PDB file of C-alpha atoms in Angstrom:
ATOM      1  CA  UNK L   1     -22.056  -4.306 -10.753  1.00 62.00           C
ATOM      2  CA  UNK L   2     -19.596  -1.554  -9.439  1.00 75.00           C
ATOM      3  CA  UNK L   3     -18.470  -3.838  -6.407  1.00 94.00           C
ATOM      4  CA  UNK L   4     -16.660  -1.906  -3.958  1.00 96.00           C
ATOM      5  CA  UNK L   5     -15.233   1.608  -5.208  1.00 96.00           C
ATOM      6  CA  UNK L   6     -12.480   3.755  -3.639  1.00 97.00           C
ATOM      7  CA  UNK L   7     -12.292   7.188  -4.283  1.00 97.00           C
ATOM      8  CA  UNK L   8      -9.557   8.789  -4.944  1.00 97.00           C
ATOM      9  CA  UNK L   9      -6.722   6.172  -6.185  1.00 96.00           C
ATOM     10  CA  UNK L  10      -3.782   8.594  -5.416  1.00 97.00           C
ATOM     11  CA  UNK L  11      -3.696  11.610  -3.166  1.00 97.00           C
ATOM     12  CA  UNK L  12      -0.293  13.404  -1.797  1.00 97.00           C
ATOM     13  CA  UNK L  13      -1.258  15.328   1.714  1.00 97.00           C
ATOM     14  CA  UNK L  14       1.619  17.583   3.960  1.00 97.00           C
ATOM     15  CA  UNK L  15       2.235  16.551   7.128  1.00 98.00           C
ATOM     16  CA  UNK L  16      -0.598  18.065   9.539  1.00 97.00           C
ATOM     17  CA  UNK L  17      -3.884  17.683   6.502  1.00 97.00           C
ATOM     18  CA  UNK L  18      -7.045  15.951   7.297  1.00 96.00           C
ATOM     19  CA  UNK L  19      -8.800  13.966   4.292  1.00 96.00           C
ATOM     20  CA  UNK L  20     -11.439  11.899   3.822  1.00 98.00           C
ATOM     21  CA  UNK L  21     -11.145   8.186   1.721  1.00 98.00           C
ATOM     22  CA  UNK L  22     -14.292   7.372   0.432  1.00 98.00           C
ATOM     23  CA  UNK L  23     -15.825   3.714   0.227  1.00 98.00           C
ATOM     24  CA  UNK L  24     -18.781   2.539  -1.329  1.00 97.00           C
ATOM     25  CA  UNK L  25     -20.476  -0.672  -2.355  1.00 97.00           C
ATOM     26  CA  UNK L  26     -23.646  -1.570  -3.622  1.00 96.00           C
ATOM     27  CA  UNK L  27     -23.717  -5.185  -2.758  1.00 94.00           C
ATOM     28  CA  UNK L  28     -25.993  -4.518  -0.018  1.00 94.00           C
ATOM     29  CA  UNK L  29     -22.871  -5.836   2.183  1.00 95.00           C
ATOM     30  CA  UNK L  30     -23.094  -5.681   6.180  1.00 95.00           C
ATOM     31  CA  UNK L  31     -19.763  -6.155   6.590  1.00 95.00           C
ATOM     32  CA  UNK L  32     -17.130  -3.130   5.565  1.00 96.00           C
ATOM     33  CA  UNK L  33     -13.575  -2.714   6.813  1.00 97.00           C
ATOM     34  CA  UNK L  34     -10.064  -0.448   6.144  1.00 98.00           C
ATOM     35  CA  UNK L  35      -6.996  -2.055   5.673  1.00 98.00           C
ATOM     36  CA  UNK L  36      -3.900  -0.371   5.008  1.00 98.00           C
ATOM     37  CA  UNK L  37      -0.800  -2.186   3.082  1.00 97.00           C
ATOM     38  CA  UNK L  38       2.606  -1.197   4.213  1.00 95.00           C
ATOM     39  CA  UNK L  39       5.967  -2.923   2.310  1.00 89.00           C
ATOM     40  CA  UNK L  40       7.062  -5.594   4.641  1.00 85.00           C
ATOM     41  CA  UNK L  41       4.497  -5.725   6.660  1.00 87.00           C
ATOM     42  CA  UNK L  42       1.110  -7.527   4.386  1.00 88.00           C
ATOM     43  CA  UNK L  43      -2.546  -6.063   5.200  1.00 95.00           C
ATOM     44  CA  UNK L  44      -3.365  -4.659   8.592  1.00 96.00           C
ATOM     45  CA  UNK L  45      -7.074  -4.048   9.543  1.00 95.00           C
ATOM     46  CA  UNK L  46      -7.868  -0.423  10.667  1.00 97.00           C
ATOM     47  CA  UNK L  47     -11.645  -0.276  11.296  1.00 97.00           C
ATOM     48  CA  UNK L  48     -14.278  -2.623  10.890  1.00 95.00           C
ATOM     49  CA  UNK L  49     -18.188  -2.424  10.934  1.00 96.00           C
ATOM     50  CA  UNK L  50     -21.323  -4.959  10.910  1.00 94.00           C
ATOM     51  CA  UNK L  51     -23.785  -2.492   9.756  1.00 93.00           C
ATOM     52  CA  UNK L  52     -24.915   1.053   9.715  1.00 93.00           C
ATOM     53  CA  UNK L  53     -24.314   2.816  12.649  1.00 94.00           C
ATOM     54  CA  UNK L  54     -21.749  -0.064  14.378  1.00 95.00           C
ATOM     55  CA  UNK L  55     -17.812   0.635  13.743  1.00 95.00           C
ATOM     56  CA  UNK L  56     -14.799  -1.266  16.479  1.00 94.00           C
ATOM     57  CA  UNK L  57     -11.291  -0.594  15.837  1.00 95.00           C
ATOM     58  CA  UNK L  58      -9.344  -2.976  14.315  1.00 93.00           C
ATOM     59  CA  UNK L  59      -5.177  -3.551  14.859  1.00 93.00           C
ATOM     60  CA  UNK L  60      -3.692  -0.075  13.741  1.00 96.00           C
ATOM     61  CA  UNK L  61      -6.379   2.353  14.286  1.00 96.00           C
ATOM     62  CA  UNK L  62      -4.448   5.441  15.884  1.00 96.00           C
ATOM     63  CA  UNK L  63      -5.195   8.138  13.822  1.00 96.00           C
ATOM     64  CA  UNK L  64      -7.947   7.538  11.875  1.00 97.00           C
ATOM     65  CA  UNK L  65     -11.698   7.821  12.081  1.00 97.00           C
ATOM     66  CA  UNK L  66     -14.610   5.732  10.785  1.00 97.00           C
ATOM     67  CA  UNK L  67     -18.550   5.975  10.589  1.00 96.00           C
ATOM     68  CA  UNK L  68     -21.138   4.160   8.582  1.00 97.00           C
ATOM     69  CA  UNK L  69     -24.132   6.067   8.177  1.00 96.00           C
ATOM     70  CA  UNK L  70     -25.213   4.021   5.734  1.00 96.00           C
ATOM     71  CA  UNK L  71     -25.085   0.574   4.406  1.00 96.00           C
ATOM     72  CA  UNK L  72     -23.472   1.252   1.153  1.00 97.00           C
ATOM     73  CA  UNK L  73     -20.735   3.640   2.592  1.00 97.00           C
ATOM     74  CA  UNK L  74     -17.661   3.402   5.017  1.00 98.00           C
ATOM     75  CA  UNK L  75     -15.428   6.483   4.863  1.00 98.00           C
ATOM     76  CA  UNK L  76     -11.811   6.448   6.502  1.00 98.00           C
ATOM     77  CA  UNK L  77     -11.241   9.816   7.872  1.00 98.00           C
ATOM     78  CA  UNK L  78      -7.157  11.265   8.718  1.00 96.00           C
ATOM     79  CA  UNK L  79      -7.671  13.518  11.346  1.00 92.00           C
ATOM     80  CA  UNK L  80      -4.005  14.646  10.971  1.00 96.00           C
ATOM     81  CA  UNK L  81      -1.838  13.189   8.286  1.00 97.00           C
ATOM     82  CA  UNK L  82       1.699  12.159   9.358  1.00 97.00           C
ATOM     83  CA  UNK L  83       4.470  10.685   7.175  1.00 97.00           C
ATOM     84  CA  UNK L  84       3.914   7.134   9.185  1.00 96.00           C
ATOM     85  CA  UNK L  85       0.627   6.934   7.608  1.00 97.00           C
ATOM     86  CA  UNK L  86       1.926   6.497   3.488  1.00 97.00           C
ATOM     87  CA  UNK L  87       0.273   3.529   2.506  1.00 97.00           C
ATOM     88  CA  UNK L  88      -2.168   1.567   0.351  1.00 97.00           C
ATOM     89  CA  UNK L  89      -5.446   1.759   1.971  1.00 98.00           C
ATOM     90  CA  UNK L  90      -7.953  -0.807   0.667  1.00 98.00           C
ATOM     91  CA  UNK L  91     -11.539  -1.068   1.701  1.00 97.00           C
ATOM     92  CA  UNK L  92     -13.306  -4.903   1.495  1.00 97.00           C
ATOM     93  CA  UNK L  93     -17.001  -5.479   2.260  1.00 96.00           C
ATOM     94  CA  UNK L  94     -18.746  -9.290   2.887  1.00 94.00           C
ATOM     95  CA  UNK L  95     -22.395 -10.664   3.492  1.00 91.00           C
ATOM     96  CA  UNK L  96     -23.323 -12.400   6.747  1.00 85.00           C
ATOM     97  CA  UNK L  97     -23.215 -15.987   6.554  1.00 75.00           C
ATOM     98  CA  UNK L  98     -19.230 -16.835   5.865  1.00 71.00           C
ATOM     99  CA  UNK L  99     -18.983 -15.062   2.648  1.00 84.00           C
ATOM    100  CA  UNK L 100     -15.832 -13.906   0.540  1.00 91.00           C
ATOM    101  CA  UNK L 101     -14.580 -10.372   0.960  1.00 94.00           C
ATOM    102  CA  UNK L 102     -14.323  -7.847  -2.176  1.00 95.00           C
ATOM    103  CA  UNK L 103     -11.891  -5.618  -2.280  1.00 96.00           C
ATOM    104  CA  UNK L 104     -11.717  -2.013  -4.385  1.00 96.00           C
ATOM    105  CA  UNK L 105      -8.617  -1.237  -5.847  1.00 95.00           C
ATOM    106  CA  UNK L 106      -6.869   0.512  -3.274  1.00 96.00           C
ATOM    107  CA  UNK L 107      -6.187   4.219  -2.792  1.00 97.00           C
ATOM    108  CA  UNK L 108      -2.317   4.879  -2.391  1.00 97.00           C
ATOM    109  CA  UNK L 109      -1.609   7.672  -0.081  1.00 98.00           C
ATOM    110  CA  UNK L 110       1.769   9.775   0.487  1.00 97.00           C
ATOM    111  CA  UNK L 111       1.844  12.165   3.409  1.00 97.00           C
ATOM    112  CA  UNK L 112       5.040  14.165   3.056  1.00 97.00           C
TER     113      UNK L 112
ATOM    114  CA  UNK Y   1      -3.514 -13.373  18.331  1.00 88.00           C
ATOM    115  CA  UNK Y   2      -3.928 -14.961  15.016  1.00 92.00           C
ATOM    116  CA  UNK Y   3      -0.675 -15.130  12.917  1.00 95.00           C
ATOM    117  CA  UNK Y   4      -0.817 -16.254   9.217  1.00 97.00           C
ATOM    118  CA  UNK Y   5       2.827 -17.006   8.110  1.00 97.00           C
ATOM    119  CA  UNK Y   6       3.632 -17.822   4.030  1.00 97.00           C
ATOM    120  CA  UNK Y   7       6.710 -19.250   2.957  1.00 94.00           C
ATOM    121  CA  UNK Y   8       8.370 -18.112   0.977  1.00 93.00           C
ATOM    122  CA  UNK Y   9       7.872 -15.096  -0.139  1.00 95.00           C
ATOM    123  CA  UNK Y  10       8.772 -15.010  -3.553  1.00 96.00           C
ATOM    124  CA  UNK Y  11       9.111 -18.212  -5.927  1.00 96.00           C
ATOM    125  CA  UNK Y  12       9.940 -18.446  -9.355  1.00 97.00           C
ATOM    126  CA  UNK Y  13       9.170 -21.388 -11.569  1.00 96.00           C
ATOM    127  CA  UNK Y  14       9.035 -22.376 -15.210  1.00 96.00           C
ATOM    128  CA  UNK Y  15       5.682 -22.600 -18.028  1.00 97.00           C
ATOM    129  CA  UNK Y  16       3.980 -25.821 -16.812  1.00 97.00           C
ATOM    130  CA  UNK Y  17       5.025 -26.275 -13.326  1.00 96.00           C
ATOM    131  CA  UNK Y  18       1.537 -27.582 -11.063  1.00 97.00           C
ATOM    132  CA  UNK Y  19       2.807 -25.382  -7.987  1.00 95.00           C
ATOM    133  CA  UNK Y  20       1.732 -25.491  -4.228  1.00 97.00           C
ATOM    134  CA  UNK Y  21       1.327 -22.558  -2.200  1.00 97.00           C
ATOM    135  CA  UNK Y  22       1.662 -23.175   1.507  1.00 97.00           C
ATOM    136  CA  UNK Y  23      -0.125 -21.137   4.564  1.00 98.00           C
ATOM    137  CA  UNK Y  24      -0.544 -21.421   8.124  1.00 98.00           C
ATOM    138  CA  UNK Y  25      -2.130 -19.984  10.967  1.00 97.00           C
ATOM    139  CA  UNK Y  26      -1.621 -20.337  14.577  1.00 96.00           C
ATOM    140  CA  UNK Y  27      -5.088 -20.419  15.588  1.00 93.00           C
ATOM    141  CA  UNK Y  28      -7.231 -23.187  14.636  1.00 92.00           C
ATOM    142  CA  UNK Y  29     -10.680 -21.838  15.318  1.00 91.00           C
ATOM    143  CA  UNK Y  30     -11.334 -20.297  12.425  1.00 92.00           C
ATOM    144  CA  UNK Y  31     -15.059 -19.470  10.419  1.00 91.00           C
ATOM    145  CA  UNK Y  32     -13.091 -19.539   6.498  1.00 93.00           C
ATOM    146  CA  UNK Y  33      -9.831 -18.940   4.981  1.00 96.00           C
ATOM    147  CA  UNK Y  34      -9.599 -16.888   1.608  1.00 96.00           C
ATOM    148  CA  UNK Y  35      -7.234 -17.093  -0.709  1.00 98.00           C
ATOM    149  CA  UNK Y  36      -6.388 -13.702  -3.310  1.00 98.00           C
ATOM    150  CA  UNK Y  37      -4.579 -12.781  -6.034  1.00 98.00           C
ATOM    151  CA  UNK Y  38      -2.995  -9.117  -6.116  1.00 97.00           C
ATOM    152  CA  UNK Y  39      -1.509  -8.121  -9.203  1.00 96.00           C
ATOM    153  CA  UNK Y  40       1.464  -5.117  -9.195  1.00 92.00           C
ATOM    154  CA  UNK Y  41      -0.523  -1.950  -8.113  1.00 89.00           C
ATOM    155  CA  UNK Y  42      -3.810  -3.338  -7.829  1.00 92.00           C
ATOM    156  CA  UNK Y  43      -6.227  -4.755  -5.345  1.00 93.00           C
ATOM    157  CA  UNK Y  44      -7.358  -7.703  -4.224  1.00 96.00           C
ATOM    158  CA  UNK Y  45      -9.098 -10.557  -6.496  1.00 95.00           C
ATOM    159  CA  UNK Y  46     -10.719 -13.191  -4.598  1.00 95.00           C
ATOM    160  CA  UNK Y  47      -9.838 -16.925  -5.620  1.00 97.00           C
ATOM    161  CA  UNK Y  48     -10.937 -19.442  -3.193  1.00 96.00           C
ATOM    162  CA  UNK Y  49     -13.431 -18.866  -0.131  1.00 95.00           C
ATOM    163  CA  UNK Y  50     -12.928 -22.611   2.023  1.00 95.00           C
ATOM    164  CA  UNK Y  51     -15.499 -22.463   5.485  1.00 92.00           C
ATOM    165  CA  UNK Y  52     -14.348 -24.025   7.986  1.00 91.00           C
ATOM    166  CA  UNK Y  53     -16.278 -27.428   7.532  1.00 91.00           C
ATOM    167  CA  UNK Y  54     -14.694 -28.231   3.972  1.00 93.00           C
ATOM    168  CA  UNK Y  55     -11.371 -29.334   3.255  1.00 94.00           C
ATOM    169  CA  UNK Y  56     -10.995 -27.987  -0.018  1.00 95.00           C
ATOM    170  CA  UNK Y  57     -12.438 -26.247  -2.924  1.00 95.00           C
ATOM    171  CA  UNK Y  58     -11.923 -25.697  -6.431  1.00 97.00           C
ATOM    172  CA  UNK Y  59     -11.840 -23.245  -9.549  1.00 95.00           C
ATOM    173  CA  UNK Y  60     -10.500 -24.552 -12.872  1.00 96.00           C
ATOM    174  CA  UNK Y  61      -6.958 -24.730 -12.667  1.00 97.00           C
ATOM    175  CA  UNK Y  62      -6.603 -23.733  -8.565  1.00 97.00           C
ATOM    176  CA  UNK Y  63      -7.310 -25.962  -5.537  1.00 98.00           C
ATOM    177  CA  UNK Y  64      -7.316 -25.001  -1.900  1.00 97.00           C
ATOM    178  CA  UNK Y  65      -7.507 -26.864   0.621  1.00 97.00           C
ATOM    179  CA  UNK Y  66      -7.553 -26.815   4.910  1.00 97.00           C
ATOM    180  CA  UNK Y  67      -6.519 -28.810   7.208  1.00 96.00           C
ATOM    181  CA  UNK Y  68      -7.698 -26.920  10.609  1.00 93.00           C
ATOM    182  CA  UNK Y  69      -6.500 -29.121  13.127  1.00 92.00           C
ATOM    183  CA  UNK Y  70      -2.679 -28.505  11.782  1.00 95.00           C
ATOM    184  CA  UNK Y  71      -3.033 -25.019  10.839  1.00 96.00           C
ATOM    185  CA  UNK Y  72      -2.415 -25.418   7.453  1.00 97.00           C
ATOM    186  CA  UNK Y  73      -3.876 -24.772   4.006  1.00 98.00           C
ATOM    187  CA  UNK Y  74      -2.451 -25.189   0.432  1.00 98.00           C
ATOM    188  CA  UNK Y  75      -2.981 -23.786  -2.764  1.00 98.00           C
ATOM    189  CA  UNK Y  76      -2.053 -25.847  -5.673  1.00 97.00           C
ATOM    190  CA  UNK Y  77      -2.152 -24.298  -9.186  1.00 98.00           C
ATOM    191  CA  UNK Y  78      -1.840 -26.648 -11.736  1.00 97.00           C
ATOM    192  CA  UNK Y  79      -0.166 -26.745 -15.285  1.00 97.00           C
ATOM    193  CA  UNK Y  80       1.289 -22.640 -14.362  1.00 97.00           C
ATOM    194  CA  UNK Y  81       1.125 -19.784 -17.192  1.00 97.00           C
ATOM    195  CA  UNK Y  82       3.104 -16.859 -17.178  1.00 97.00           C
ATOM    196  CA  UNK Y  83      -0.410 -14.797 -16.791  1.00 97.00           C
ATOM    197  CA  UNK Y  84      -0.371 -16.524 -13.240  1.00 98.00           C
ATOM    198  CA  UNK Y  85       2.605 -14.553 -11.847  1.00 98.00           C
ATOM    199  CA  UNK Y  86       1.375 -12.309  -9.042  1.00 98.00           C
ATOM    200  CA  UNK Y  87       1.113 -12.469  -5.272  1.00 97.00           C
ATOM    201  CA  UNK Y  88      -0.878 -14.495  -3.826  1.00 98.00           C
ATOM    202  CA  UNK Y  89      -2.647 -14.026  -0.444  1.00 98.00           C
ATOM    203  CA  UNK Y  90      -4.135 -15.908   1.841  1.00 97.00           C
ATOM    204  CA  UNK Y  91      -6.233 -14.676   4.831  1.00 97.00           C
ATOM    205  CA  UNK Y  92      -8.115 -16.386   7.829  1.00 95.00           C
ATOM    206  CA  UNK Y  93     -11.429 -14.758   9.756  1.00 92.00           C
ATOM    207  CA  UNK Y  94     -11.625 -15.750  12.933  1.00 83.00           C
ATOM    208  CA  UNK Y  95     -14.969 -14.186  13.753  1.00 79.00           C
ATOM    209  CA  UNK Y  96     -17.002 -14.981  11.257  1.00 70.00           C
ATOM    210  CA  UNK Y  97     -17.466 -10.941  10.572  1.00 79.00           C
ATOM    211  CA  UNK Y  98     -14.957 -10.775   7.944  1.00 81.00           C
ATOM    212  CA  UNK Y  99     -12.232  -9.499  10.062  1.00 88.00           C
ATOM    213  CA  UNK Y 100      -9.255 -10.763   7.787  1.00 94.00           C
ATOM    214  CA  UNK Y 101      -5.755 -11.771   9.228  1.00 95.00           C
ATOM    215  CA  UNK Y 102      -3.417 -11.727   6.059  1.00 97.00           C
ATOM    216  CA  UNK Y 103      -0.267 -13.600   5.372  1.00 97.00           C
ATOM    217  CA  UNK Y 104       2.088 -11.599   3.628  1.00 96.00           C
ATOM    218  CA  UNK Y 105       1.731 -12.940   0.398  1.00 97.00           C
ATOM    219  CA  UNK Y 106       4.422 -15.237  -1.993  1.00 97.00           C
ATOM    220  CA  UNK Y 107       5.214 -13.346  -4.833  1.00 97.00           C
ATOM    221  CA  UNK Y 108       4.742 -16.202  -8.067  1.00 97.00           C
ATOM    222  CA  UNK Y 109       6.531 -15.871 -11.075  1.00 97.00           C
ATOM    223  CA  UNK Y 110       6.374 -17.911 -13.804  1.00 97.00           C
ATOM    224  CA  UNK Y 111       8.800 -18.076 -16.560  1.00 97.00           C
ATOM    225  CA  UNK Y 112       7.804 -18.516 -20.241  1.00 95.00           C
TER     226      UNK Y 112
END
């Protein structure tokens, strides 16, 4: 089992770029969200969805864009990258029914 | 607003040491609490999943448990390795739709 892949792990964007970070799982989760991991500052949820076709905002989600088209896949789009958005971004996905969140291993992003 | 607080954040002990990990939360209707392990540069390993009706669970050498009146859970490691140095996480949904508020982690290391 894959779990939950992030695609790519490292990506350097200018100031002013949009990009795409891809998420997938093939747990059959309903449950997918974006965090982003900042020095100082722990994990901070982005977006959030309960199933294909259903996205909310989460606590920092000014410039960035979700949509789940599917059930296996949750991409984070940058509309336009600023320096203020370098970070780890991790995506997690859980069943319904108070299950554990997996994680993938975290794509680390540097917008100069 | 949910707040998870872990202190402290970093904690250094010796080969053998049984260790407890404290966390708390300010909001005592919660659905589960997680705890993970992160490892330098990598995601997020899931340890422990507790619901909200248990007061502890356990995985060979790790025990968590919650207390959910005081806010409080605990994550004792026992008989500590040097392999066991990492940070360690611990997270509390609130919604029971895996919307994670993290702690910011205690960074363990353990000293051959």
């Amino acid at each position: 089992n894959a779990g939950v892949t992030q695609t790519p792990k490292f990506q350097v964007l200018k100031t002013g770029q949009s990009m795409t970070l891809q998420c997938a799982q093939d747990m059959n989760h309903e449950y997918m969200s974006w965090y982003r991991q900042d020095p100082g500052m722990g994990l901070r949820l982005i977006h959030y969805s309960v199933g294909a076709g259903i996205t909310d905002q989460g606590e920092v989600p000014n410039g960035y864009n979700v949509s789940r088209s599917t059930t296996e896949d949750f991409p984070l789009r940058l509309l336009s990258a600023a320096p203020s958005q370098t970070s780890v971004y991790f995506c997690a996905s859980a069943g319904t029914g108070n299950t554990e969140a997996f994680f993938g291993q975290g794509t680390r992003l540097t917008v100069v | 607003k949910q707040e998870v607080t872990q202190i402290p954040a970093a904690l250094s002990v010796p080969e053998g040491e049984n260790l407890v990990l404290n966390c708390s939360f300010t909001d005592s209707a919660i659905y589960n609490l997680q705890w993970f392990r992160q490892d330098p540069g990598k995601g997020l390993t899931s340890l422990l999943l507790i619901q909200s009706s248990q007061r502890e669970q356990t995985s060979g050498r790790l025990n968590a448990s919650l207390d959910k009146s005081s806010g409080r859970s605990t994550l004792y490691i026992a008989a500590s390795q040097p392999g066991d140095s990492a940070t360690y996480l611990c997270a509390v949904d609130t919604g029971a739709n895996s919307k994670l508020t993290f702690g910011k982690g205690i960074t363990l290391s353990v000293r051959p």
